[in-house]
Amino acid sequence: MVTDIKLIGDKEIEQIPSIKDKALRINLNESIYGTFAEIGAGQETVRQFFRAGASSGTIAKAMSAYDKDFSDAIYGIEDDNRYVTESRLKKMLAHETQLIEERLHRDKHPRKIFFSYANTVATIDFAKKYKGHGWVGINFQVEPDEDYNEIILHIRFKENDARLQQETLGILGVNLIYGAFYKHNDPKKLLRYLYDHLDKDQLEIDTINFSGPRFANVDNRLMSLQLVKNGMTEAVMFGPDGNNILPGAVLYKKNVLALRGSFRPVTKVNMNMYKKSYNMFIEENKVDKNKTFVVFEITLSNLRAEGEIDERDFLDRAELLCSLGQSVMISNFQEYYKVVEYFARYTKARMGLAMGVNNLVEIFDEKYYRHLSGGILEAFGKLFYRDLKVYLYPMKNEDGSLTTSENLKVHPRMKELYKFFKFNGKVVDIKDFEERNLEIFSREVLRMIGNGESGWEEMLPIGIADTIKEHSLFGYKEETITEKAD
């Protein structure tokens, strides 16, 4: 068997089988039997199984409905008339799974575990303006009498050649099918093994969802976190319902307002900042309220603030924000200009960043831009070249005075640069704020919860304290409060 060496963590080394050996192992498994439906980039995945040998034991059918009319006749017409969508992929998987159940009778195949693999993909265009993307998924059984499990993911190609993208897709497909059957008990490993014999500069996976009986205990928000943590993508999003959402779909041609914070936990200050900045944002001339997307962003560096990423802590924060009806973004962007560049991939509409005084002061700190050849000027060119405005929430000083954009102090070397952006209206103050909330700090609330103190409840939005208590979030323990009262 041909193998490569794969580094898992800092010390653990594992030998991984070649793509041919993965395909051959599946082909030689007498139980695995299924269909392949691939649209848009050739039949690249099934080709790997044909070439590995012994494919007649695995492949019941391979098809590719390239013509749109044929595709519509088989899978139906999409409401938006698009073909490279999650909806299209799900229809393909459902249709092919139904066919395999109808045409392959259990009395003839009592020990078979069926699968349907599908992808719908657009590779790089002729002008090389759009690099391409696609949806890839599999429905599969682990036991003959068991319901189907499903893994669906969205990919973005990074290579500049259609043939290379096709080959990359074929390798990914084999890794997905192999992982589904042999790594389903460890979804985190399954996720990492999707990149076997692939490099991060070939392919980006920015959305993944697991469902079915074998994944009943899988939290897809944690799987999203793994995508960023493992460097498979720079940012992921999930909606108020807690399900992963495709960033490109929700950001496309939208006005975007983003709020960065630790939200540990979300407080009245955070929500007041959001509401006031949102009201100002939608009043802008170029902003259409109906085409505006608001996202609360947490950076990976923030999640690592206490050392290794605490997944429970991450879920606590996410759960509270979602309960308030907010969408959440987890990113690997330490600098704000990278956030803006990311949004600019999908929209040219106006963007807004809502932040506190300390955050704005950090933006003007040169130490964050030493890795750029053009230093802070290059970063600010990327940041404010876009149609962007910063909405600044004031800070209350020890003497009771307020720091706003008018009296904010930056490093002397940055003073004129700051004046330039301020003069050009890139930084505006949030004036209609609730001053009593300025003395609320997430870290103080967190300390009070951990120490079993009372009084933190009124610092949080309505309903959040109840959620924390009900689910024992952030280390809340009811008995601690009771003991102190006694």
Short mmCIF file of C-alpha atoms in Angstrom, two decimals:
data_model
loop_
_atom_site.label_atom_id
_atom_site.label_comp_id
_atom_site.label_asym_id
_atom_site.label_seq_id
_atom_site.Cartn_x
_atom_site.Cartn_y
_atom_site.Cartn_z
CA MET A 1 0.00 0.00 0.00
CA VAL A 2 1.33 3.45 -0.96
CA THR A 3 1.23 5.92 1.93
CA ASP A 4 2.19 9.46 2.81
CA ILE A 5 3.15 10.82 6.22
CA LYS A 6 0.68 13.18 7.85
CA LEU A 7 1.41 15.31 10.91
CA ILE A 8 -1.46 15.35 13.41
CA GLY A 9 -0.89 17.98 16.11
CA ASP A 10 2.67 18.62 17.26
CA LYS A 11 3.98 15.08 17.70
CA GLU A 12 1.55 12.49 16.41
CA ILE A 13 2.49 11.22 12.96
CA GLU A 14 0.17 9.06 10.90
CA GLN A 15 0.69 7.24 7.62
CA ILE A 16 -2.20 7.85 5.24
CA PRO A 17 -3.17 5.72 2.25
CA SER A 18 -2.88 7.04 -1.29
CA ILE A 19 -6.00 8.13 -3.17
CA LYS A 20 -5.80 4.98 -5.29
CA ASP A 21 -5.61 2.80 -2.17
CA LYS A 22 -8.57 4.60 -0.60
CA ALA A 23 -10.68 4.03 -3.70
CA LEU A 24 -9.53 0.42 -3.95
CA ARG A 25 -10.36 -0.30 -0.31
CA ILE A 26 -13.91 0.91 -0.91
CA ASN A 27 -14.15 -1.06 -4.16
CA LEU A 28 -13.05 -4.25 -2.39
CA ASN A 29 -15.59 -3.78 0.42
CA GLU A 30 -18.39 -6.12 -0.58
CA SER A 31 -20.97 -4.16 1.39
CA ILE A 32 -20.49 -0.66 -0.07
CA TYR A 33 -22.57 0.01 -3.19
CA GLY A 34 -23.85 3.25 -4.64
CA THR A 35 -24.20 5.92 -7.31
CA PHE A 36 -22.27 8.96 -8.50
CA ALA A 37 -23.90 12.09 -9.96
CA GLU A 38 -21.49 14.87 -10.91
CA ILE A 39 -22.32 18.14 -12.66
CA GLY A 40 -20.02 20.85 -13.95
CA ALA A 41 -16.43 19.64 -13.66
CA GLY A 42 -16.41 16.21 -15.27
CA GLN A 43 -16.86 12.87 -13.56
CA GLU A 44 -13.68 13.35 -11.61
CA THR A 45 -14.56 11.46 -8.44
CA VAL A 46 -15.97 8.33 -10.02
CA ARG A 47 -12.98 8.25 -12.39
CA GLN A 48 -10.73 7.57 -9.40
CA PHE A 49 -12.79 4.48 -8.52
CA PHE A 50 -12.82 3.20 -12.10
CA ARG A 51 -9.04 3.57 -12.34
CA ALA A 52 -8.39 1.88 -8.96
CA GLY A 53 -9.85 -1.42 -10.20
CA ALA A 54 -12.62 -3.74 -8.97
CA SER A 55 -15.10 -0.89 -9.38
CA SER A 56 -17.99 -3.14 -10.44
CA GLY A 57 -18.48 -4.05 -6.81
CA THR A 58 -19.01 -0.42 -5.80
CA ILE A 59 -20.48 1.55 -8.71
CA ALA A 60 -24.14 0.95 -9.44
CA LYS A 61 -24.40 4.01 -11.68
CA ALA A 62 -22.36 7.03 -12.73
CA MET A 63 -24.00 9.96 -14.51
CA SER A 64 -23.52 13.61 -15.40
CA ALA A 65 -26.48 15.70 -16.56
CA TYR A 66 -24.49 18.54 -18.13
CA ASP A 67 -27.30 19.95 -20.23
CA LYS A 68 -29.51 22.25 -18.15
CA ASP A 69 -32.73 20.90 -19.65
CA PHE A 70 -31.68 17.35 -18.86
CA SER A 71 -30.71 18.41 -15.36
CA ASP A 72 -34.04 20.15 -14.81
CA ALA A 73 -35.94 17.16 -16.15
CA ILE A 74 -34.18 14.88 -13.67
CA TYR A 75 -33.91 17.02 -10.56
CA GLY A 76 -36.48 19.78 -11.09
CA ILE A 77 -36.13 23.52 -11.63
CA GLU A 78 -34.60 25.73 -8.95
CA ASP A 79 -36.56 28.82 -7.89
CA ASP A 80 -33.56 31.04 -8.66
CA ASN A 81 -32.68 29.12 -11.86
CA ARG A 82 -29.18 28.46 -10.54
CA TYR A 83 -27.42 25.12 -10.57
CA VAL A 84 -24.41 25.41 -8.26
CA THR A 85 -26.41 25.67 -5.05
CA GLU A 86 -27.00 23.70 -1.88
CA SER A 87 -30.63 23.25 -2.87
CA ARG A 88 -29.56 21.63 -6.15
CA LEU A 89 -27.14 19.30 -4.40
CA LYS A 90 -29.78 18.18 -1.89
CA LYS A 91 -32.23 17.46 -4.70
CA MET A 92 -29.57 15.40 -6.47
CA LEU A 93 -28.80 13.39 -3.34
CA ALA A 94 -32.48 12.83 -2.52
CA HIS A 95 -33.31 11.78 -6.07
CA GLU A 96 -30.39 9.38 -6.44
CA THR A 97 -30.93 7.87 -2.98
CA GLN A 98 -34.59 7.24 -3.80
CA LEU A 99 -33.64 5.56 -7.08
CA ILE A 100 -31.12 3.23 -5.52
CA GLU A 101 -33.70 2.13 -2.94
CA GLU A 102 -36.31 1.59 -5.64
CA ARG A 103 -34.10 -0.26 -8.12
CA LEU A 104 -31.93 -2.36 -5.84
CA HIS A 105 -34.16 -4.64 -3.83
CA ARG A 106 -33.14 -5.63 -0.32
CA ASP A 107 -33.95 -9.28 -0.87
CA LYS A 108 -31.23 -9.36 -3.52
CA HIS A 109 -28.80 -7.12 -1.58
CA PRO A 110 -29.48 -7.88 2.10
CA ARG A 111 -26.00 -6.94 3.31
CA LYS A 112 -25.38 -3.92 1.11
CA ILE A 113 -24.95 -0.45 2.60
CA PHE A 114 -25.96 2.06 -0.05
CA PHE A 115 -24.61 5.52 -0.78
CA SER A 116 -25.24 8.37 -3.21
CA TYR A 117 -22.41 10.79 -3.91
CA ALA A 118 -23.07 14.05 -5.77
CA ASN A 119 -21.45 17.34 -6.66
CA THR A 120 -22.51 20.42 -8.60
CA VAL A 121 -19.54 22.60 -9.49
CA ALA A 122 -18.45 25.61 -11.54
CA THR A 123 -14.73 25.64 -12.31
CA ILE A 124 -12.70 28.73 -13.23
CA ASP A 125 -14.12 30.76 -16.11
CA PHE A 126 -12.26 31.34 -19.39
CA ALA A 127 -11.29 34.91 -18.43
CA LYS A 128 -10.01 33.63 -15.07
CA LYS A 129 -12.08 36.28 -13.32
CA TYR A 130 -13.98 33.83 -11.10
CA LYS A 131 -12.04 30.90 -9.68
CA GLY A 132 -15.08 28.72 -9.21
CA HIS A 133 -16.86 26.95 -6.38
CA GLY A 134 -19.16 24.03 -5.75
CA TRP A 135 -21.28 21.89 -3.46
CA VAL A 136 -20.24 18.33 -2.64
CA GLY A 137 -22.15 15.77 -0.58
CA ILE A 138 -22.87 12.17 0.24
CA ASN A 139 -25.83 10.20 1.61
CA PHE A 140 -24.67 6.91 3.09
CA GLN A 141 -25.62 4.04 5.36
CA VAL A 142 -23.44 2.35 7.95
CA GLU A 143 -25.83 -0.60 8.46
CA PRO A 144 -28.22 -2.03 5.82
CA ASP A 145 -31.35 -1.37 7.90
CA GLU A 146 -30.26 2.07 9.15
CA ASP A 147 -31.43 5.50 7.99
CA TYR A 148 -29.07 7.52 5.80
CA ASN A 149 -26.45 9.92 7.09
CA GLU A 150 -25.54 13.06 5.19
CA ILE A 151 -22.43 15.21 4.84
CA ILE A 152 -22.67 18.37 2.73
CA LEU A 153 -19.88 20.88 2.17
CA HIS A 154 -19.17 23.96 0.08
CA ILE A 155 -15.81 24.49 -1.57
CA ARG A 156 -14.00 27.38 -3.23
CA PHE A 157 -11.23 26.67 -5.70
CA LYS A 158 -7.93 28.54 -5.42
CA GLU A 159 -6.08 27.13 -8.43
CA ASN A 160 -5.99 29.04 -11.72
CA ASP A 161 -6.41 26.11 -14.08
CA ALA A 162 -9.64 24.20 -14.77
CA ARG A 163 -7.85 20.87 -15.20
CA LEU A 164 -6.13 21.22 -11.83
CA GLN A 165 -9.43 22.14 -10.21
CA GLN A 166 -11.01 19.00 -11.69
CA GLU A 167 -8.24 16.83 -10.28
CA THR A 168 -8.56 18.51 -6.89
CA LEU A 169 -12.31 17.84 -6.89
CA GLY A 170 -11.72 14.17 -7.66
CA ILE A 171 -9.29 13.78 -4.75
CA LEU A 172 -11.66 15.58 -2.38
CA GLY A 173 -14.51 13.32 -3.45
CA VAL A 174 -12.54 10.16 -2.67
CA ASN A 175 -11.51 11.58 0.70
CA LEU A 176 -15.14 12.39 1.52
CA ILE A 177 -16.47 8.95 0.59
CA TYR A 178 -13.61 7.18 2.38
CA GLY A 179 -14.10 9.36 5.46
CA ALA A 180 -17.86 8.76 5.47
CA PHE A 181 -17.43 4.99 5.70
CA TYR A 182 -14.25 4.69 7.75
CA LYS A 183 -14.04 7.88 9.87
CA HIS A 184 -17.69 8.70 10.64
CA ASN A 185 -17.18 7.89 14.32
CA ASP A 186 -14.72 10.81 14.60
CA PRO A 187 -16.07 13.78 12.60
CA LYS A 188 -13.14 16.03 13.56
CA LYS A 189 -10.68 13.57 12.05
CA LEU A 190 -12.95 13.06 9.06
CA LEU A 191 -12.80 16.81 8.52
CA ARG A 192 -9.00 16.92 8.62
CA TYR A 193 -8.68 13.91 6.32
CA LEU A 194 -10.61 15.75 3.59
CA TYR A 195 -7.27 17.41 2.83
CA ASP A 196 -5.30 14.18 2.43
CA HIS A 197 -3.06 14.67 -0.65
CA LEU A 198 -4.37 18.22 -1.00
CA ASP A 199 -2.93 21.55 0.06
CA LYS A 200 -4.71 24.53 1.60
CA ASP A 201 -3.74 26.70 -1.38
CA GLN A 202 -5.68 24.38 -3.71
CA LEU A 203 -9.02 24.36 -1.98
CA GLU A 204 -11.07 26.14 0.67
CA ILE A 205 -13.92 24.49 2.57
CA ASP A 206 -16.06 27.25 4.08
CA THR A 207 -19.23 25.38 5.05
CA ILE A 208 -19.96 21.85 6.25
CA ASN A 209 -23.00 20.20 7.79
CA PHE A 210 -23.43 16.70 9.24
CA SER A 211 -26.81 15.06 9.78
CA GLY A 212 -28.31 11.61 10.29
CA PRO A 213 -28.29 8.95 13.03
CA ARG A 214 -24.48 8.63 13.16
CA PHE A 215 -24.13 12.39 13.61
CA ALA A 216 -26.98 12.95 16.07
CA ASN A 217 -24.55 14.31 18.66
CA VAL A 218 -22.53 16.45 16.25
CA ASP A 219 -22.84 20.20 16.75
CA ASN A 220 -22.31 21.78 13.33
CA ARG A 221 -21.21 25.04 14.94
CA LEU A 222 -18.23 23.17 16.39
CA MET A 223 -17.53 21.73 12.98
CA SER A 224 -17.50 25.29 11.64
CA LEU A 225 -15.03 26.22 14.33
CA GLN A 226 -12.81 23.32 13.24
CA LEU A 227 -12.74 24.65 9.67
CA VAL A 228 -11.20 27.92 10.87
CA LYS A 229 -9.01 26.29 13.51
CA ASN A 230 -7.54 23.88 10.94
CA GLY A 231 -6.89 26.63 8.41
CA MET A 232 -9.40 25.24 5.90
CA THR A 233 -11.08 28.63 5.63
CA GLU A 234 -10.64 32.09 7.07
CA ALA A 235 -14.18 32.58 8.31
CA VAL A 236 -17.43 30.71 8.87
CA MET A 237 -20.92 31.83 9.74
CA PHE A 238 -24.05 30.41 11.31
CA GLY A 239 -27.48 31.90 11.60
CA PRO A 240 -29.85 32.53 14.51
CA ASP A 241 -31.06 28.93 14.26
CA GLY A 242 -27.52 27.70 14.93
CA ASN A 243 -27.10 26.13 11.49
CA ASN A 244 -24.11 26.84 9.32
CA ILE A 245 -24.72 29.30 6.49
CA LEU A 246 -22.68 30.02 3.38
CA PRO A 247 -20.91 33.41 3.76
CA GLY A 248 -20.98 34.09 0.03
CA ALA A 249 -24.74 33.58 -0.10
CA VAL A 250 -25.71 35.86 2.79
CA LEU A 251 -23.17 38.59 1.98
CA TYR A 252 -23.68 38.75 -1.79
CA LYS A 253 -24.36 42.36 -2.85
CA LYS A 254 -25.42 43.23 0.70
CA ASN A 255 -24.68 46.22 2.90
CA VAL A 256 -22.77 44.75 5.84
CA LEU A 257 -22.60 45.97 9.43
CA ALA A 258 -20.15 44.05 11.63
CA LEU A 259 -19.55 44.16 15.38
CA ARG A 260 -16.43 42.53 16.81
CA GLY A 261 -16.18 41.51 20.43
CA SER A 262 -15.60 38.74 22.92
CA PHE A 263 -19.33 38.61 23.84
CA ARG A 264 -18.34 36.66 26.93
CA PRO A 265 -21.19 37.14 27.66
CA VAL A 266 -23.09 39.54 25.41
CA THR A 267 -24.09 42.61 27.46
CA LYS A 268 -26.40 45.61 27.25
CA VAL A 269 -23.44 47.62 25.93
CA ASN A 270 -23.01 45.26 22.98
CA MET A 271 -26.69 45.36 22.08
CA ASN A 272 -26.95 49.13 22.55
CA MET A 273 -23.93 49.56 20.26
CA TYR A 274 -25.58 47.31 17.70
CA LYS A 275 -28.98 49.01 17.78
CA LYS A 276 -27.63 52.57 17.64
CA SER A 277 -25.07 51.86 14.92
CA TYR A 278 -27.67 49.93 12.91
CA ASN A 279 -30.11 52.86 13.06
CA MET A 280 -27.36 55.19 11.81
CA PHE A 281 -26.22 52.73 9.16
CA ILE A 282 -29.60 52.22 7.50
CA GLU A 283 -30.07 56.00 7.35
CA GLU A 284 -27.07 56.30 5.03
CA ASN A 285 -27.94 57.26 1.45
CA LYS A 286 -26.47 54.14 -0.14
CA VAL A 287 -27.87 51.65 2.36
CA ASP A 288 -31.00 49.64 1.60
CA LYS A 289 -32.48 48.29 4.83
CA ASN A 290 -33.85 45.26 3.01
CA LYS A 291 -30.41 44.41 1.66
CA THR A 292 -28.49 44.80 4.90
CA PHE A 293 -26.78 41.99 6.78
CA VAL A 294 -25.63 42.32 10.40
CA VAL A 295 -23.02 39.95 11.83
CA PHE A 296 -21.40 39.62 15.26
CA GLU A 297 -17.79 38.57 14.76
CA ILE A 298 -15.55 36.65 17.16
CA THR A 299 -11.92 36.20 16.15
CA LEU A 300 -10.01 32.99 16.70
CA SER A 301 -7.37 34.98 18.61
CA ASN A 302 -10.13 36.06 21.00
CA LEU A 303 -11.21 32.45 21.50
CA ARG A 304 -7.57 31.61 22.26
CA ALA A 305 -7.23 34.45 24.77
CA GLU A 306 -7.13 32.00 27.68
CA GLY A 307 -4.84 29.50 25.90
CA GLU A 308 -6.29 26.61 23.93
CA ILE A 309 -9.74 27.08 22.41
CA ASP A 310 -12.46 26.14 24.87
CA GLU A 311 -15.23 24.70 22.72
CA ARG A 312 -17.80 24.85 25.51
CA ASP A 313 -17.02 28.53 26.05
CA PHE A 314 -17.37 29.16 22.32
CA LEU A 315 -20.77 27.49 22.24
CA ASP A 316 -21.90 29.49 25.27
CA ARG A 317 -21.20 32.76 23.48
CA ALA A 318 -22.73 31.58 20.23
CA GLU A 319 -25.88 30.29 21.91
CA LEU A 320 -26.57 33.65 23.56
CA LEU A 321 -26.03 35.66 20.38
CA CYS A 322 -28.24 33.30 18.40
CA SER A 323 -30.96 33.54 21.06
CA LEU A 324 -30.99 37.29 20.40
CA GLY A 325 -31.66 36.61 16.72
CA GLN A 326 -28.12 37.41 15.55
CA SER A 327 -25.85 35.79 12.98
CA VAL A 328 -22.35 34.93 14.16
CA MET A 329 -19.05 34.88 12.29
CA ILE A 330 -15.91 33.12 13.51
CA SER A 331 -12.82 34.39 11.73
CA ASN A 332 -9.06 34.10 11.66
CA PHE A 333 -8.71 37.85 11.08
CA GLN A 334 -6.77 39.70 13.73
CA GLU A 335 -6.68 42.97 11.78
CA TYR A 336 -9.83 44.82 10.78
CA TYR A 337 -8.66 45.44 7.21
CA LYS A 338 -8.75 41.67 6.62
CA VAL A 339 -12.38 41.57 7.74
CA VAL A 340 -13.22 44.31 5.25
CA GLU A 341 -11.28 42.55 2.48
CA TYR A 342 -13.22 39.37 3.21
CA PHE A 343 -16.58 41.14 2.94
CA ALA A 344 -15.40 42.82 -0.27
CA ARG A 345 -15.11 39.39 -1.93
CA TYR A 346 -18.89 39.25 -2.02
CA THR A 347 -20.15 42.82 -2.04
CA LYS A 348 -19.26 46.30 -3.23
CA ALA A 349 -22.03 47.89 -1.18
CA ARG A 350 -21.42 50.04 1.88
CA MET A 351 -19.90 48.47 4.97
CA GLY A 352 -19.96 49.55 8.58
CA LEU A 353 -17.85 48.59 11.57
CA ALA A 354 -19.25 49.30 15.03
CA MET A 355 -16.62 49.41 17.76
CA GLY A 356 -15.54 50.96 21.03
CA VAL A 357 -12.81 53.53 21.55
CA ASN A 358 -10.17 50.98 22.57
CA ASN A 359 -10.69 49.04 19.34
CA LEU A 360 -10.21 52.15 17.22
CA VAL A 361 -7.03 53.07 19.11
CA GLU A 362 -5.68 49.59 18.35
CA ILE A 363 -6.37 50.06 14.64
CA PHE A 364 -3.94 52.99 14.71
CA ASP A 365 -1.21 50.94 16.41
CA GLU A 366 1.65 50.34 13.96
CA LYS A 367 2.77 47.09 15.58
CA TYR A 368 -0.13 45.23 13.94
CA TYR A 369 1.13 46.03 10.43
CA ARG A 370 4.85 45.28 10.55
CA HIS A 371 4.34 42.21 8.35
CA LEU A 372 3.08 44.44 5.53
CA SER A 373 5.67 45.96 3.19
CA GLY A 374 3.68 49.20 3.17
CA GLY A 375 3.06 49.11 6.91
CA ILE A 376 0.05 50.90 8.35
CA LEU A 377 -0.47 52.96 5.17
CA GLU A 378 -0.99 49.78 3.16
CA ALA A 379 -3.42 48.47 5.77
CA PHE A 380 -5.40 51.71 5.83
CA GLY A 381 -5.50 51.79 2.05
CA LYS A 382 -7.13 48.36 2.15
CA LEU A 383 -9.40 49.34 5.03
CA PHE A 384 -10.73 52.72 3.97
CA TYR A 385 -10.44 52.36 0.20
CA ARG A 386 -13.76 50.54 0.43
CA ASP A 387 -17.07 52.28 1.00
CA LEU A 388 -16.61 51.94 4.75
CA LYS A 389 -17.61 53.87 7.83
CA VAL A 390 -16.66 53.27 11.48
CA TYR A 391 -19.38 53.87 14.10
CA LEU A 392 -17.62 54.69 17.35
CA TYR A 393 -19.16 53.95 20.73
CA PRO A 394 -17.81 56.29 23.47
CA MET A 395 -15.81 55.28 26.53
CA LYS A 396 -16.37 56.63 30.03
CA ASN A 397 -13.19 57.71 31.82
CA GLU A 398 -12.43 57.46 35.53
CA ASP A 399 -13.20 61.15 36.03
CA GLY A 400 -16.62 60.72 34.45
CA SER A 401 -15.71 62.38 31.15
CA LEU A 402 -16.27 60.68 27.80
CA THR A 403 -13.77 59.79 25.10
CA THR A 404 -15.21 60.16 21.59
CA SER A 405 -13.77 60.58 18.09
CA GLU A 406 -13.31 64.28 18.86
CA ASN A 407 -10.86 63.87 21.75
CA LEU A 408 -9.51 60.39 21.12
CA LYS A 409 -5.71 60.19 21.45
CA VAL A 410 -3.60 58.09 19.10
CA HIS A 411 0.20 57.85 18.80
CA PRO A 412 1.69 61.21 17.74
CA ARG A 413 2.92 59.72 14.45
CA MET A 414 -0.65 58.65 13.67
CA LYS A 415 -2.30 61.92 14.60
CA GLU A 416 -2.48 63.42 11.09
CA LEU A 417 -3.54 60.12 9.58
CA TYR A 418 -6.38 59.89 12.07
CA LYS A 419 -7.41 63.49 11.36
CA PHE A 420 -7.56 62.70 7.64
CA PHE A 421 -10.01 59.85 8.06
CA LYS A 422 -12.02 61.71 10.65
CA PHE A 423 -12.26 64.79 8.40
CA ASN A 424 -13.45 62.66 5.48
CA GLY A 425 -16.31 61.21 7.51
CA LYS A 426 -14.90 57.70 7.81
CA VAL A 427 -15.24 57.80 11.61
CA VAL A 428 -18.50 58.98 13.20
CA ASP A 429 -19.68 58.97 16.81
CA ILE A 430 -22.67 57.05 18.09
CA LYS A 431 -24.33 59.88 19.99
CA ASP A 432 -27.72 58.53 20.97
CA PHE A 433 -26.28 56.00 23.44
CA GLU A 434 -27.37 54.91 26.92
CA GLU A 435 -24.77 56.39 29.25
CA ARG A 436 -25.67 54.15 32.18
CA ASN A 437 -24.43 51.16 30.17
CA LEU A 438 -20.91 52.57 29.79
CA GLU A 439 -19.86 51.09 33.11
CA ILE A 440 -20.76 47.54 32.07
CA PHE A 441 -17.86 45.28 31.08
CA SER A 442 -18.11 41.64 29.94
CA ARG A 443 -15.07 40.64 31.98
CA GLU A 444 -16.66 42.01 35.18
CA VAL A 445 -19.91 40.14 34.46
CA LEU A 446 -17.93 36.96 33.86
CA ARG A 447 -16.06 37.41 37.14
CA MET A 448 -19.27 37.89 39.06
CA ILE A 449 -20.84 34.78 37.53
CA GLY A 450 -17.76 32.70 38.35
CA ASN A 451 -17.65 33.96 41.93
CA GLY A 452 -21.33 33.32 42.52
CA GLU A 453 -22.09 37.02 43.08
CA SER A 454 -25.47 38.60 42.40
CA GLY A 455 -26.29 41.75 40.48
CA TRP A 456 -24.87 40.78 37.09
CA GLU A 457 -28.28 39.91 35.67
CA GLU A 458 -29.33 43.53 35.07
CA MET A 459 -26.16 44.14 33.02
CA LEU A 460 -27.38 41.75 30.31
CA PRO A 461 -30.15 41.97 27.67
CA ILE A 462 -33.56 40.64 28.64
CA GLY A 463 -33.65 36.85 28.77
CA ILE A 464 -29.88 36.32 28.63
CA ALA A 465 -29.44 35.87 32.39
CA ASP A 466 -32.21 33.25 32.39
CA THR A 467 -30.49 31.36 29.57
CA ILE A 468 -27.17 31.43 31.43
CA LYS A 469 -28.80 30.04 34.56
CA GLU A 470 -30.91 27.46 32.75
CA HIS A 471 -27.97 26.01 30.85
CA SER A 472 -25.25 26.75 33.45
CA LEU A 473 -23.22 28.78 30.96
CA PHE A 474 -19.87 30.43 31.74
CA GLY A 475 -19.42 28.34 34.87
CA TYR A 476 -22.68 29.43 36.50
CA LYS A 477 -23.58 27.21 39.47
CA GLU A 478 -26.87 27.73 41.25
CA GLU A 479 -25.65 26.01 44.41
CA THR A 480 -22.87 28.58 44.76
CA ILE A 481 -25.42 31.38 44.93
CA THR A 482 -27.54 29.38 47.41
CA GLU A 483 -24.59 28.65 49.67
CA LYS A 484 -23.58 32.32 49.78
CA ALA A 485 -27.16 33.32 50.60
CA ASP A 486 -27.21 30.83 53.48
#
